[in-house]
Amino acid sequence: MFYSCSARENRGSCSKHWTNIPEVDAHGYPTQTYLFRHQPLAGHLPDEFEQPSQAQSTRTGSNFRWPFCSSVTREESKPGDTPPPPSNPPNHHEHYKLGPVLGKGRTSRVYDARDIRSHKKVALKIVGGGDHALGVHYANEKRALMAVSSKYIIQLIEFSDSTFFLTCPAHILVLEHCPNGDLFCILEKCGALKEAYARMYARQIFEALEACHSQSIFHRDLKPENILVSEDWTLKLADFGYASFDSRSTSGSVCGTTGYMAPELFTNSLYSPAMCDVWSAAVITFILLTAKPPVRLATSDCSYFRKMKESDWRGFWAAHEREVEVSAGAKQFLQRLLSPVWRPSVHHALQLPWLSETVDPSQSELSSFMRNKIEMPISKDSCTGIGQSILDGHELHAAA
């Protein structure tokens, strides 16, 4: 059963992840409408899923496998053990037509879709059912998006806790559609942004975090790939699967992506999830300004981090400003937030002069600037290898 919701989320991704689909209508969607059938989730999944129907084979190919089957445990089940969806389910829905795959993650797959009731585009985030860890990710994301409301956080439209997708048990989140992909793709295309626009985006990220932290919601995996870009080029914080709902300092459940993780997460010491979010947001702000991360890893093995730890900011900036110059105000802001010892809260970060004492460009100016940047030919000099520089040394750490 789908439940309507007035809270927030989504997952649109770079167009390079999209897959062409045959037999589509004039809007680019498959001519077949797919059902999401409501049924209690099965306790296990078979090794091999039954062959998709002819309509599904047209869209996915006959060798389609549910992406989460390898992570599901079961007890001596055989192909076909999972009961098929009932022919007359208590509730069925023909509300959405599926389009291309927008993105794939460790815990989910996201499809472009269209609500046939309103003809509006949405994103369907499909999280595999029958696996406890995936269920936790789904529950975290749904809880976070229902609890917080901000124009800089993706909107949750509907959800289904107990559904079948292509004969497999699943959880589904119907999310706001963000046609301009994610921030990583934007940075990979554009390189460093002009300071006025980098500051505007940084403020949006911090305001999204302030809305979360005010409700004791802590993202814990903040990175450009988890920040989507809406039609008007506004940022939308997304992917709350690793979210925490406890503001107390803790020494357990370390998670995140290593290049964006705060130094305290590498020491097995007590850490504040709020302060870790601040560090990650500061790293993203640095990338917006320079197209490169401030450190490879926030450990003493990294020479940049050693300079930060020793307060050798002159040497730190001398190394980083070989290609892009950073203003004094931006430097002061980043030095406060990238402190290995103490950093301000999100609320206080928003009061610092670099964010609070300037006027942002208008929305129309932002849209015009971003469209022009995206349409420009890719320049190796302006891009400075951002795709590789951001990813070098960055690994995903699941909650442990």
PDB file of C-alpha atoms in Angstrom, residues 156-361:
ATOM      1  CA  LEU A 156       9.099  12.434   0.132  1.00  0.00           C
ATOM      2  CA  ILE A 157       5.793  12.168  -1.735  1.00  0.00           C
ATOM      3  CA  GLU A 158       4.613   8.616  -1.033  1.00  0.00           C
ATOM      4  CA  PHE A 159       6.037   5.392   0.334  1.00  0.00           C
ATOM      5  CA  SER A 160       5.222   1.704   0.499  1.00  0.00           C
ATOM      6  CA  ASP A 161       6.623  -0.409   3.319  1.00  0.00           C
ATOM      7  CA  SER A 162       5.505  -3.731   1.879  1.00  0.00           C
ATOM      8  CA  THR A 163       5.501  -4.073  -1.894  1.00  0.00           C
ATOM      9  CA  PHE A 164       6.497  -6.353  -4.740  1.00  0.00           C
ATOM     10  CA  PHE A 165       8.673  -4.992  -7.521  1.00  0.00           C
ATOM     11  CA  LEU A 166       9.289  -7.321 -10.490  1.00  0.00           C
ATOM     12  CA  THR A 167       8.056 -10.229  -8.288  1.00  0.00           C
ATOM     13  CA  CYS A 168      10.558  -9.392  -5.522  1.00  0.00           C
ATOM     14  CA  PRO A 169       9.709  -8.004  -2.064  1.00  0.00           C
ATOM     15  CA  ALA A 170      10.745  -4.374  -1.805  1.00  0.00           C
ATOM     16  CA  HIS A 171      10.284  -1.037  -0.085  1.00  0.00           C
ATOM     17  CA  ILE A 172       9.530   1.967  -2.292  1.00  0.00           C
ATOM     18  CA  LEU A 173       9.996   5.691  -1.733  1.00  0.00           C
ATOM     19  CA  VAL A 174       8.357   8.078  -4.202  1.00  0.00           C
ATOM     20  CA  LEU A 175      10.542  11.147  -4.248  1.00  0.00           C
ATOM     21  CA  GLU A 176      10.773  14.590  -5.741  1.00  0.00           C
ATOM     22  CA  HIS A 177      12.306  14.564  -9.221  1.00  0.00           C
ATOM     23  CA  CYS A 178      15.623  16.401  -9.622  1.00  0.00           C
ATOM     24  CA  PRO A 179      16.396  16.572 -13.354  1.00  0.00           C
ATOM     25  CA  ASN A 180      19.825  18.177 -13.047  1.00  0.00           C
ATOM     26  CA  GLY A 181      21.498  15.184 -11.437  1.00  0.00           C
ATOM     27  CA  ASP A 182      23.734  15.401  -8.386  1.00  0.00           C
ATOM     28  CA  LEU A 183      26.351  17.873  -7.232  1.00  0.00           C
ATOM     29  CA  PHE A 184      29.221  15.515  -8.043  1.00  0.00           C
ATOM     30  CA  CYS A 185      28.212  15.475 -11.714  1.00  0.00           C
ATOM     31  CA  ILE A 186      27.923  19.272 -11.718  1.00  0.00           C
ATOM     32  CA  LEU A 187      31.404  19.681 -10.228  1.00  0.00           C
ATOM     33  CA  GLU A 188      32.855  17.081 -12.567  1.00  0.00           C
ATOM     34  CA  LYS A 189      31.514  19.102 -15.493  1.00  0.00           C
ATOM     35  CA  CYS A 190      32.104  22.648 -14.227  1.00  0.00           C
ATOM     36  CA  GLY A 191      35.108  22.466 -11.939  1.00  0.00           C
ATOM     37  CA  ALA A 192      35.437  25.183  -9.287  1.00  0.00           C
ATOM     38  CA  LEU A 193      32.544  27.660  -9.094  1.00  0.00           C
ATOM     39  CA  LYS A 194      32.767  31.409  -8.769  1.00  0.00           C
ATOM     40  CA  GLU A 195      32.869  32.285  -5.096  1.00  0.00           C
ATOM     41  CA  ALA A 196      29.414  33.925  -5.069  1.00  0.00           C
ATOM     42  CA  TYR A 197      27.789  30.730  -6.361  1.00  0.00           C
ATOM     43  CA  ALA A 198      29.960  28.427  -4.242  1.00  0.00           C
ATOM     44  CA  ARG A 199      28.905  30.428  -1.170  1.00  0.00           C
ATOM     45  CA  MET A 200      25.252  30.280  -2.242  1.00  0.00           C
ATOM     46  CA  TYR A 201      25.433  26.483  -2.515  1.00  0.00           C
ATOM     47  CA  ALA A 202      27.335  26.210   0.764  1.00  0.00           C
ATOM     48  CA  ARG A 203      24.609  28.191   2.519  1.00  0.00           C
ATOM     49  CA  GLN A 204      21.948  25.869   1.088  1.00  0.00           C
ATOM     50  CA  ILE A 205      23.834  22.829   2.395  1.00  0.00           C
ATOM     51  CA  PHE A 206      24.227  24.323   5.865  1.00  0.00           C
ATOM     52  CA  GLU A 207      20.582  25.387   5.993  1.00  0.00           C
ATOM     53  CA  ALA A 208      19.540  21.850   5.061  1.00  0.00           C
ATOM     54  CA  LEU A 209      21.727  20.497   7.870  1.00  0.00           C
ATOM     55  CA  GLU A 210      20.343  23.045  10.317  1.00  0.00           C
ATOM     56  CA  ALA A 211      16.810  21.815   9.556  1.00  0.00           C
ATOM     57  CA  CYS A 212      17.986  18.236  10.154  1.00  0.00           C
ATOM     58  CA  HIS A 213      19.952  18.928  13.335  1.00  0.00           C
ATOM     59  CA  SER A 214      17.062  20.899  14.829  1.00  0.00           C
ATOM     60  CA  GLN A 215      15.087  17.629  14.680  1.00  0.00           C
ATOM     61  CA  SER A 216      18.040  15.547  15.994  1.00  0.00           C
ATOM     62  CA  ILE A 217      18.636  14.027  12.552  1.00  0.00           C
ATOM     63  CA  PHE A 218      22.275  13.592  11.525  1.00  0.00           C
ATOM     64  CA  HIS A 219      23.087  12.600   7.963  1.00  0.00           C
ATOM     65  CA  ARG A 220      26.491  10.885   8.497  1.00  0.00           C
ATOM     66  CA  ASP A 221      27.211  10.361   4.799  1.00  0.00           C
ATOM     67  CA  LEU A 222      27.272  13.872   3.403  1.00  0.00           C
ATOM     68  CA  LYS A 223      29.040  14.099   0.017  1.00  0.00           C
ATOM     69  CA  PRO A 224      28.354  15.654  -3.421  1.00  0.00           C
ATOM     70  CA  GLU A 225      26.820  12.418  -4.718  1.00  0.00           C
ATOM     71  CA  ASN A 226      24.145  12.671  -2.001  1.00  0.00           C
ATOM     72  CA  ILE A 227      23.181  16.249  -2.873  1.00  0.00           C
ATOM     73  CA  LEU A 228      20.794  16.544  -5.797  1.00  0.00           C
ATOM     74  CA  VAL A 229      20.175  19.508  -8.100  1.00  0.00           C
ATOM     75  CA  SER A 230      16.593  20.530  -8.802  1.00  0.00           C
ATOM     76  CA  GLU A 231      15.165  22.009 -11.975  1.00  0.00           C
ATOM     77  CA  ASP A 232      15.897  25.566 -10.825  1.00  0.00           C
ATOM     78  CA  TRP A 233      19.459  24.514  -9.780  1.00  0.00           C
ATOM     79  CA  THR A 234      18.683  24.593  -6.065  1.00  0.00           C
ATOM     80  CA  LEU A 235      20.447  21.903  -4.012  1.00  0.00           C
ATOM     81  CA  LYS A 236      18.474  19.133  -2.297  1.00  0.00           C
ATOM     82  CA  LEU A 237      20.020  17.004   0.446  1.00  0.00           C
ATOM     83  CA  ALA A 238      19.171  13.316  -0.077  1.00  0.00           C
ATOM     84  CA  ASP A 239      20.101   9.723   0.844  1.00  0.00           C
ATOM     85  CA  PHE A 240      19.453   9.474   4.572  1.00  0.00           C
ATOM     86  CA  GLY A 241      20.029   5.714   4.795  1.00  0.00           C
ATOM     87  CA  TYR A 242      22.874   6.100   7.306  1.00  0.00           C
ATOM     88  CA  ALA A 243      21.120   8.803   9.338  1.00  0.00           C
ATOM     89  CA  SER A 244      21.381   8.834  13.123  1.00  0.00           C
ATOM     90  CA  PHE A 245      18.684  10.136  15.451  1.00  0.00           C
ATOM     91  CA  ASP A 246      20.746  10.484  18.636  1.00  0.00           C
ATOM     92  CA  SER A 247      22.697  13.683  19.284  1.00  0.00           C
ATOM     93  CA  ARG A 248      24.775  12.155  22.085  1.00  0.00           C
ATOM     94  CA  SER A 249      28.457  11.540  21.447  1.00  0.00           C
ATOM     95  CA  THR A 250      29.215   7.956  20.612  1.00  0.00           C
ATOM     96  CA  SER A 251      32.186   5.715  19.898  1.00  0.00           C
ATOM     97  CA  GLY A 252      30.314   3.130  17.846  1.00  0.00           C
ATOM     98  CA  SER A 253      28.485   2.845  14.525  1.00  0.00           C
ATOM     99  CA  VAL A 254      31.108   4.575  12.382  1.00  0.00           C
ATOM    100  CA  CYS A 255      29.954   5.131   8.814  1.00  0.00           C
ATOM    101  CA  GLY A 256      30.418   7.448   5.898  1.00  0.00           C
ATOM    102  CA  THR A 257      32.719   7.924   2.914  1.00  0.00           C
ATOM    103  CA  THR A 258      36.340   8.212   3.991  1.00  0.00           C
ATOM    104  CA  GLY A 259      37.281  11.387   2.110  1.00  0.00           C
ATOM    105  CA  TYR A 260      34.460  13.270   3.852  1.00  0.00           C
ATOM    106  CA  MET A 261      34.817  11.710   7.309  1.00  0.00           C
ATOM    107  CA  ALA A 262      35.905  13.861  10.261  1.00  0.00           C
ATOM    108  CA  PRO A 263      39.271  13.039  11.906  1.00  0.00           C
ATOM    109  CA  GLU A 264      37.674  11.749  15.094  1.00  0.00           C
ATOM    110  CA  LEU A 265      36.014   8.943  13.132  1.00  0.00           C
ATOM    111  CA  PHE A 266      39.439   7.417  12.414  1.00  0.00           C
ATOM    112  CA  THR A 267      40.541   7.286  16.073  1.00  0.00           C
ATOM    113  CA  ASN A 268      37.903   5.040  17.693  1.00  0.00           C
ATOM    114  CA  SER A 269      37.206   7.875  20.131  1.00  0.00           C
ATOM    115  CA  LEU A 270      33.945   9.505  21.121  1.00  0.00           C
ATOM    116  CA  TYR A 271      32.497  11.649  18.373  1.00  0.00           C
ATOM    117  CA  SER A 272      29.537  13.940  17.855  1.00  0.00           C
ATOM    118  CA  PRO A 273      27.465  13.110  14.745  1.00  0.00           C
ATOM    119  CA  ALA A 274      26.567  16.810  14.460  1.00  0.00           C
ATOM    120  CA  MET A 275      30.223  17.877  14.351  1.00  0.00           C
ATOM    121  CA  CYS A 276      30.980  15.159  11.793  1.00  0.00           C
ATOM    122  CA  ASP A 277      28.260  16.573   9.529  1.00  0.00           C
ATOM    123  CA  VAL A 278      29.864  20.022   9.890  1.00  0.00           C
ATOM    124  CA  TRP A 279      33.235  18.638   8.791  1.00  0.00           C
ATOM    125  CA  SER A 280      31.691  16.949   5.750  1.00  0.00           C
ATOM    126  CA  ALA A 281      29.853  20.145   4.777  1.00  0.00           C
ATOM    127  CA  ALA A 282      33.111  22.099   5.078  1.00  0.00           C
ATOM    128  CA  VAL A 283      34.885  19.598   2.811  1.00  0.00           C
ATOM    129  CA  ILE A 284      32.139  20.040   0.206  1.00  0.00           C
ATOM    130  CA  THR A 285      32.397  23.834   0.511  1.00  0.00           C
ATOM    131  CA  PHE A 286      36.148  23.573  -0.088  1.00  0.00           C
ATOM    132  CA  ILE A 287      35.505  21.483  -3.224  1.00  0.00           C
ATOM    133  CA  LEU A 288      32.958  24.019  -4.480  1.00  0.00           C
ATOM    134  CA  LEU A 289      35.639  26.708  -4.269  1.00  0.00           C
ATOM    135  CA  THR A 290      38.676  24.786  -5.525  1.00  0.00           C
ATOM    136  CA  ALA A 291      37.407  21.649  -7.320  1.00  0.00           C
ATOM    137  CA  LYS A 292      39.646  19.588  -5.031  1.00  0.00           C
ATOM    138  CA  PRO A 293      39.221  18.181  -1.520  1.00  0.00           C
ATOM    139  CA  PRO A 294      41.190  19.758   1.343  1.00  0.00           C
ATOM    140  CA  VAL A 295      42.707  16.431   2.455  1.00  0.00           C
ATOM    141  CA  ARG A 296      43.009  12.937   1.055  1.00  0.00           C
ATOM    142  CA  LEU A 297      42.067  11.501   4.458  1.00  0.00           C
ATOM    143  CA  ALA A 298      41.740  13.275   7.813  1.00  0.00           C
ATOM    144  CA  THR A 299      44.607  11.281   9.325  1.00  0.00           C
ATOM    145  CA  SER A 300      48.262  11.989  10.061  1.00  0.00           C
ATOM    146  CA  ASP A 301      49.226   9.995   6.968  1.00  0.00           C
ATOM    147  CA  CYS A 302      48.043  12.973   4.874  1.00  0.00           C
ATOM    148  CA  SER A 303      50.478  15.917   4.667  1.00  0.00           C
ATOM    149  CA  TYR A 304      47.626  18.408   4.196  1.00  0.00           C
ATOM    150  CA  PHE A 305      45.948  17.190   7.377  1.00  0.00           C
ATOM    151  CA  ARG A 306      49.224  17.397   9.304  1.00  0.00           C
ATOM    152  CA  LYS A 307      49.477  21.062   8.324  1.00  0.00           C
ATOM    153  CA  MET A 308      45.909  21.631   9.541  1.00  0.00           C
ATOM    154  CA  LYS A 309      46.652  19.842  12.808  1.00  0.00           C
ATOM    155  CA  GLU A 310      49.793  21.928  13.329  1.00  0.00           C
ATOM    156  CA  SER A 311      47.844  25.120  12.430  1.00  0.00           C
ATOM    157  CA  ASP A 312      50.226  25.670   9.517  1.00  0.00           C
ATOM    158  CA  TRP A 313      47.506  27.293   7.431  1.00  0.00           C
ATOM    159  CA  ARG A 314      50.027  29.340   5.451  1.00  0.00           C
ATOM    160  CA  GLY A 315      51.622  26.149   4.139  1.00  0.00           C
ATOM    161  CA  PHE A 316      48.223  24.515   3.664  1.00  0.00           C
ATOM    162  CA  TRP A 317      46.890  27.327   1.472  1.00  0.00           C
ATOM    163  CA  ALA A 318      50.175  27.756  -0.406  1.00  0.00           C
ATOM    164  CA  ALA A 319      49.865  24.172  -1.599  1.00  0.00           C
ATOM    165  CA  HIS A 320      46.162  24.441  -2.481  1.00  0.00           C
ATOM    166  CA  GLU A 321      46.214  27.824  -4.224  1.00  0.00           C
ATOM    167  CA  ARG A 322      48.528  26.844  -7.044  1.00  0.00           C
ATOM    168  CA  GLU A 323      45.569  26.748  -9.444  1.00  0.00           C
ATOM    169  CA  VAL A 324      42.621  28.491  -7.711  1.00  0.00           C
ATOM    170  CA  GLU A 325      42.789  31.488  -5.384  1.00  0.00           C
ATOM    171  CA  VAL A 326      40.532  31.534  -2.304  1.00  0.00           C
ATOM    172  CA  SER A 327      39.415  34.789  -0.674  1.00  0.00           C
ATOM    173  CA  ALA A 328      40.471  35.714   2.853  1.00  0.00           C
ATOM    174  CA  GLY A 329      36.873  35.472   4.096  1.00  0.00           C
ATOM    175  CA  ALA A 330      36.434  31.984   2.668  1.00  0.00           C
ATOM    176  CA  LYS A 331      39.756  30.887   4.184  1.00  0.00           C
ATOM    177  CA  GLN A 332      38.733  32.106   7.623  1.00  0.00           C
ATOM    178  CA  PHE A 333      35.394  30.316   7.351  1.00  0.00           C
ATOM    179  CA  LEU A 334      36.971  27.019   6.253  1.00  0.00           C
ATOM    180  CA  GLN A 335      39.691  27.149   8.911  1.00  0.00           C
ATOM    181  CA  ARG A 336      37.035  27.383  11.616  1.00  0.00           C
ATOM    182  CA  LEU A 337      35.060  24.446  10.245  1.00  0.00           C
ATOM    183  CA  LEU A 338      37.993  22.224   9.320  1.00  0.00           C
ATOM    184  CA  SER A 339      39.494  22.358  12.795  1.00  0.00           C
ATOM    185  CA  PRO A 340      40.645  18.890  13.903  1.00  0.00           C
ATOM    186  CA  VAL A 341      39.924  19.837  17.528  1.00  0.00           C
ATOM    187  CA  TRP A 342      36.781  21.998  17.690  1.00  0.00           C
ATOM    188  CA  ARG A 343      34.319  23.314  15.151  1.00  0.00           C
ATOM    189  CA  PRO A 344      31.121  25.361  15.486  1.00  0.00           C
ATOM    190  CA  SER A 345      27.617  23.976  15.175  1.00  0.00           C
ATOM    191  CA  VAL A 346      25.725  24.289  11.910  1.00  0.00           C
ATOM    192  CA  HIS A 347      23.670  27.116  13.418  1.00  0.00           C
ATOM    193  CA  HIS A 348      26.789  29.074  14.398  1.00  0.00           C
ATOM    194  CA  ALA A 349      28.446  28.334  11.066  1.00  0.00           C
ATOM    195  CA  LEU A 350      25.554  30.094   9.358  1.00  0.00           C
ATOM    196  CA  GLN A 351      26.293  33.176  11.506  1.00  0.00           C
ATOM    197  CA  LEU A 352      29.948  33.408  10.450  1.00  0.00           C
ATOM    198  CA  PRO A 353      30.706  36.474   8.280  1.00  0.00           C
ATOM    199  CA  TRP A 354      31.452  34.648   5.024  1.00  0.00           C
ATOM    200  CA  LEU A 355      27.927  33.168   4.964  1.00  0.00           C
ATOM    201  CA  SER A 356      25.929  35.786   6.839  1.00  0.00           C
ATOM    202  CA  GLU A 357      27.265  39.135   5.627  1.00  0.00           C
ATOM    203  CA  THR A 358      26.857  38.728   1.891  1.00  0.00           C
ATOM    204  CA  VAL A 359      23.932  38.784  -0.513  1.00  0.00           C
ATOM    205  CA  ASP A 360      23.456  35.738  -2.726  1.00  0.00           C
ATOM    206  CA  PRO A 361      22.896  36.003  -6.476  1.00  0.00           C
TER     207      PRO A 361
END
